[in-house]
Amino acid sequence: MMSIPSDLKYTKTHEWVRREVDGTVSVGITHHAQDLLGDMVFVENPAVGRKLAAGEECAVVESVKAASDVYAPVSGEVVAVNEDVAASPEKLNQDPYGAWMFRIRPSEPAQLDGLLDAAAYAALVESESH
């Protein structure tokens, strides 16, 4: 059963975004994305300090089936990467919403308002399955 937490935002490219109390946002890939890709074997995160534009390719996840780019959901600077996920990519399969990949300090926080909510993301996933 696919999980889509209602407290997160989503992109059309299957990243999830969580606002943190310190003003940063955590980014990971959705349950749907990890389910399509299968068993994860490699994660390449962006470098801390890298400045990203919304929609820019910034990370790579590789599974036994394929490699897939991960896109920045908002513009900003990478302030942290999750070394645990890089060392153990299977965590993306085991806990897709707990296993964040990197954190961004948004340069344009209003961009978060343009991301999908859980209902809109569920509708997107449903439309892609037909």
PDB file of C-alpha atoms in Angstrom:
ATOM      1  CA  MET A   1       0.000   0.000   0.000  1.00  0.00           C
ATOM      2  CA  MET A   2       1.445   3.345  -1.057  1.00  0.00           C
ATOM      3  CA  SER A   3       1.873   5.928   1.646  1.00  0.00           C
ATOM      4  CA  ILE A   4       1.504   9.704   1.032  1.00  0.00           C
ATOM      5  CA  PRO A   5       1.835  11.619   4.328  1.00  0.00           C
ATOM      6  CA  SER A   6      -0.449  14.663   4.455  1.00  0.00           C
ATOM      7  CA  ASP A   7       2.101  16.846   6.270  1.00  0.00           C
ATOM      8  CA  LEU A   8       4.593  16.865   3.369  1.00  0.00           C
ATOM      9  CA  LYS A   9       4.773  18.647   0.017  1.00  0.00           C
ATOM     10  CA  TYR A  10       5.593  16.867  -3.238  1.00  0.00           C
ATOM     11  CA  THR A  11       7.026  17.538  -6.676  1.00  0.00           C
ATOM     12  CA  LYS A  12       5.825  16.206 -10.004  1.00  0.00           C
ATOM     13  CA  THR A  13       9.193  14.426 -10.225  1.00  0.00           C
ATOM     14  CA  HIS A  14       8.461  12.387  -7.064  1.00  0.00           C
ATOM     15  CA  GLU A  15      10.501  14.155  -4.421  1.00  0.00           C
ATOM     16  CA  TRP A  16       8.942  14.839  -1.018  1.00  0.00           C
ATOM     17  CA  VAL A  17       9.676  18.008   0.956  1.00  0.00           C
ATOM     18  CA  ARG A  18       9.326  18.603   4.687  1.00  0.00           C
ATOM     19  CA  ARG A  19       9.628  22.044   6.318  1.00  0.00           C
ATOM     20  CA  GLU A  20      11.912  21.891   9.346  1.00  0.00           C
ATOM     21  CA  VAL A  21      11.629  24.177  12.371  1.00  0.00           C
ATOM     22  CA  ASP A  22      14.955  25.855  11.548  1.00  0.00           C
ATOM     23  CA  GLY A  23      13.648  27.105   8.188  1.00  0.00           C
ATOM     24  CA  THR A  24      15.380  24.458   6.087  1.00  0.00           C
ATOM     25  CA  VAL A  25      13.582  21.805   4.056  1.00  0.00           C
ATOM     26  CA  SER A  26      14.395  18.106   3.987  1.00  0.00           C
ATOM     27  CA  VAL A  27      14.162  16.331   0.644  1.00  0.00           C
ATOM     28  CA  GLY A  28      13.756  12.660  -0.176  1.00  0.00           C
ATOM     29  CA  ILE A  29      12.112  10.445  -2.761  1.00  0.00           C
ATOM     30  CA  THR A  30       8.543   9.276  -2.362  1.00  0.00           C
ATOM     31  CA  HIS A  31       7.274   5.824  -1.536  1.00  0.00           C
ATOM     32  CA  HIS A  32       5.964   5.625  -5.102  1.00  0.00           C
ATOM     33  CA  ALA A  33       9.392   6.503  -6.562  1.00  0.00           C
ATOM     34  CA  GLN A  34      11.300   3.971  -4.490  1.00  0.00           C
ATOM     35  CA  ASP A  35       8.663   1.347  -5.260  1.00  0.00           C
ATOM     36  CA  LEU A  36       9.038   1.914  -9.016  1.00  0.00           C
ATOM     37  CA  LEU A  37      12.835   1.860  -8.852  1.00  0.00           C
ATOM     38  CA  GLY A  38      13.155  -1.218  -6.657  1.00  0.00           C
ATOM     39  CA  ASP A  39      16.066  -2.071  -4.380  1.00  0.00           C
ATOM     40  CA  MET A  40      18.354   0.945  -3.987  1.00  0.00           C
ATOM     41  CA  VAL A  41      22.060   0.328  -4.357  1.00  0.00           C
ATOM     42  CA  PHE A  42      23.601   3.819  -4.633  1.00  0.00           C
ATOM     43  CA  VAL A  43      22.861   7.390  -3.591  1.00  0.00           C
ATOM     44  CA  GLU A  44      24.816  10.462  -4.702  1.00  0.00           C
ATOM     45  CA  ASN A  45      23.845  13.609  -2.809  1.00  0.00           C
ATOM     46  CA  PRO A  46      24.721  17.193  -3.751  1.00  0.00           C
ATOM     47  CA  ALA A  47      27.672  18.809  -2.000  1.00  0.00           C
ATOM     48  CA  VAL A  48      26.989  20.900   1.087  1.00  0.00           C
ATOM     49  CA  GLY A  49      27.200  24.548   0.099  1.00  0.00           C
ATOM     50  CA  ARG A  50      25.997  23.975  -3.459  1.00  0.00           C
ATOM     51  CA  LYS A  51      23.474  26.549  -4.628  1.00  0.00           C
ATOM     52  CA  LEU A  52      20.526  25.031  -6.468  1.00  0.00           C
ATOM     53  CA  ALA A  53      17.783  26.378  -8.687  1.00  0.00           C
ATOM     54  CA  ALA A  54      14.300  24.885  -8.394  1.00  0.00           C
ATOM     55  CA  GLY A  55      14.018  21.971 -10.799  1.00  0.00           C
ATOM     56  CA  GLU A  56      17.790  21.528 -11.160  1.00  0.00           C
ATOM     57  CA  GLU A  57      19.214  18.000 -11.216  1.00  0.00           C
ATOM     58  CA  CYS A  58      21.165  17.702  -8.002  1.00  0.00           C
ATOM     59  CA  ALA A  59      21.360  14.080  -6.864  1.00  0.00           C
ATOM     60  CA  VAL A  60      21.182  10.546  -8.223  1.00  0.00           C
ATOM     61  CA  VAL A  61      19.595   7.392  -6.870  1.00  0.00           C
ATOM     62  CA  GLU A  62      20.449   4.066  -8.443  1.00  0.00           C
ATOM     63  CA  SER A  63      18.556   0.842  -8.004  1.00  0.00           C
ATOM     64  CA  VAL A  64      18.908  -2.660  -9.351  1.00  0.00           C
ATOM     65  CA  LYS A  65      16.586  -1.535 -12.190  1.00  0.00           C
ATOM     66  CA  ALA A  66      17.751   1.968 -13.139  1.00  0.00           C
ATOM     67  CA  ALA A  67      19.420   5.216 -12.158  1.00  0.00           C
ATOM     68  CA  SER A  68      17.240   8.257 -11.637  1.00  0.00           C
ATOM     69  CA  ASP A  69      17.990  11.944 -11.167  1.00  0.00           C
ATOM     70  CA  VAL A  70      16.671  13.783  -8.140  1.00  0.00           C
ATOM     71  CA  TYR A  71      15.652  17.412  -8.651  1.00  0.00           C
ATOM     72  CA  ALA A  72      15.774  20.379  -6.298  1.00  0.00           C
ATOM     73  CA  PRO A  73      12.190  21.144  -5.255  1.00  0.00           C
ATOM     74  CA  VAL A  74      13.049  24.767  -4.432  1.00  0.00           C
ATOM     75  CA  SER A  75      15.945  27.159  -4.997  1.00  0.00           C
ATOM     76  CA  GLY A  76      18.489  27.516  -2.217  1.00  0.00           C
ATOM     77  CA  GLU A  77      21.702  26.262  -0.674  1.00  0.00           C
ATOM     78  CA  VAL A  78      22.376  22.681   0.391  1.00  0.00           C
ATOM     79  CA  VAL A  79      23.064  22.840   4.124  1.00  0.00           C
ATOM     80  CA  ALA A  80      23.251  19.126   4.981  1.00  0.00           C
ATOM     81  CA  VAL A  81      23.330  15.691   3.403  1.00  0.00           C
ATOM     82  CA  ASN A  82      22.268  12.420   5.003  1.00  0.00           C
ATOM     83  CA  GLU A  83      25.439  10.328   5.108  1.00  0.00           C
ATOM     84  CA  ASP A  84      23.482   7.370   6.549  1.00  0.00           C
ATOM     85  CA  VAL A  85      21.419   7.116   3.359  1.00  0.00           C
ATOM     86  CA  ALA A  86      24.532   7.409   1.183  1.00  0.00           C
ATOM     87  CA  ALA A  87      26.159   4.592   3.164  1.00  0.00           C
ATOM     88  CA  SER A  88      22.996   2.469   3.267  1.00  0.00           C
ATOM     89  CA  PRO A  89      20.822   3.257   0.202  1.00  0.00           C
ATOM     90  CA  GLU A  90      18.337   0.532   1.201  1.00  0.00           C
ATOM     91  CA  LYS A  91      17.035   2.958   3.846  1.00  0.00           C
ATOM     92  CA  LEU A  92      15.183   4.728   1.008  1.00  0.00           C
ATOM     93  CA  ASN A  93      13.234   1.501   0.483  1.00  0.00           C
ATOM     94  CA  GLN A  94      12.746   0.728   4.159  1.00  0.00           C
ATOM     95  CA  ASP A  95      11.552   4.163   5.297  1.00  0.00           C
ATOM     96  CA  PRO A  96      11.145   6.530   2.317  1.00  0.00           C
ATOM     97  CA  TYR A  97       9.729   9.400   4.389  1.00  0.00           C
ATOM     98  CA  GLY A  98      12.171   9.008   7.264  1.00  0.00           C
ATOM     99  CA  ALA A  99      15.228   8.683   5.037  1.00  0.00           C
ATOM    100  CA  TRP A 100      15.783  12.255   3.875  1.00  0.00           C
ATOM    101  CA  MET A 101      18.598  12.758   1.378  1.00  0.00           C
ATOM    102  CA  PHE A 102      19.590  16.412   1.743  1.00  0.00           C
ATOM    103  CA  ARG A 103      18.451  19.684   3.278  1.00  0.00           C
ATOM    104  CA  ILE A 104      18.140  23.040   1.537  1.00  0.00           C
ATOM    105  CA  ARG A 105      17.872  26.521   3.022  1.00  0.00           C
ATOM    106  CA  PRO A 106      15.346  28.022   0.572  1.00  0.00           C
ATOM    107  CA  SER A 107      16.287  31.325  -1.043  1.00  0.00           C
ATOM    108  CA  GLU A 108      12.664  31.799  -2.128  1.00  0.00           C
ATOM    109  CA  PRO A 109      10.467  30.171   0.554  1.00  0.00           C
ATOM    110  CA  ALA A 110       7.314  31.070  -1.381  1.00  0.00           C
ATOM    111  CA  GLN A 111       8.265  28.351  -3.893  1.00  0.00           C
ATOM    112  CA  LEU A 112       7.123  25.820  -1.273  1.00  0.00           C
ATOM    113  CA  ASP A 113       3.560  27.030  -1.769  1.00  0.00           C
ATOM    114  CA  GLY A 114       3.740  25.940  -5.395  1.00  0.00           C
ATOM    115  CA  LEU A 115       4.491  22.304  -4.583  1.00  0.00           C
ATOM    116  CA  LEU A 116       1.810  19.612  -4.563  1.00  0.00           C
ATOM    117  CA  ASP A 117      -0.089  18.683  -1.427  1.00  0.00           C
ATOM    118  CA  ALA A 118      -0.785  15.028  -0.620  1.00  0.00           C
ATOM    119  CA  ALA A 119      -4.122  14.947  -2.477  1.00  0.00           C
ATOM    120  CA  ALA A 120      -2.646  16.492  -5.618  1.00  0.00           C
ATOM    121  CA  TYR A 121       0.321  14.134  -5.490  1.00  0.00           C
ATOM    122  CA  ALA A 122      -2.002  11.127  -5.065  1.00  0.00           C
ATOM    123  CA  ALA A 123      -3.935  12.284  -8.137  1.00  0.00           C
ATOM    124  CA  LEU A 124      -0.664  12.611 -10.089  1.00  0.00           C
ATOM    125  CA  VAL A 125       0.414   9.078  -9.161  1.00  0.00           C
ATOM    126  CA  GLU A 126      -3.025   7.754 -10.068  1.00  0.00           C
ATOM    127  CA  SER A 127      -2.942   9.499 -13.464  1.00  0.00           C
ATOM    128  CA  GLU A 128       0.508   8.061 -14.207  1.00  0.00           C
ATOM    129  CA  SER A 129      -0.660   4.519 -13.500  1.00  0.00           C
ATOM    130  CA  HIS A 130      -3.143   4.594 -16.376  1.00  0.00           C
TER     131      HIS A 130
END
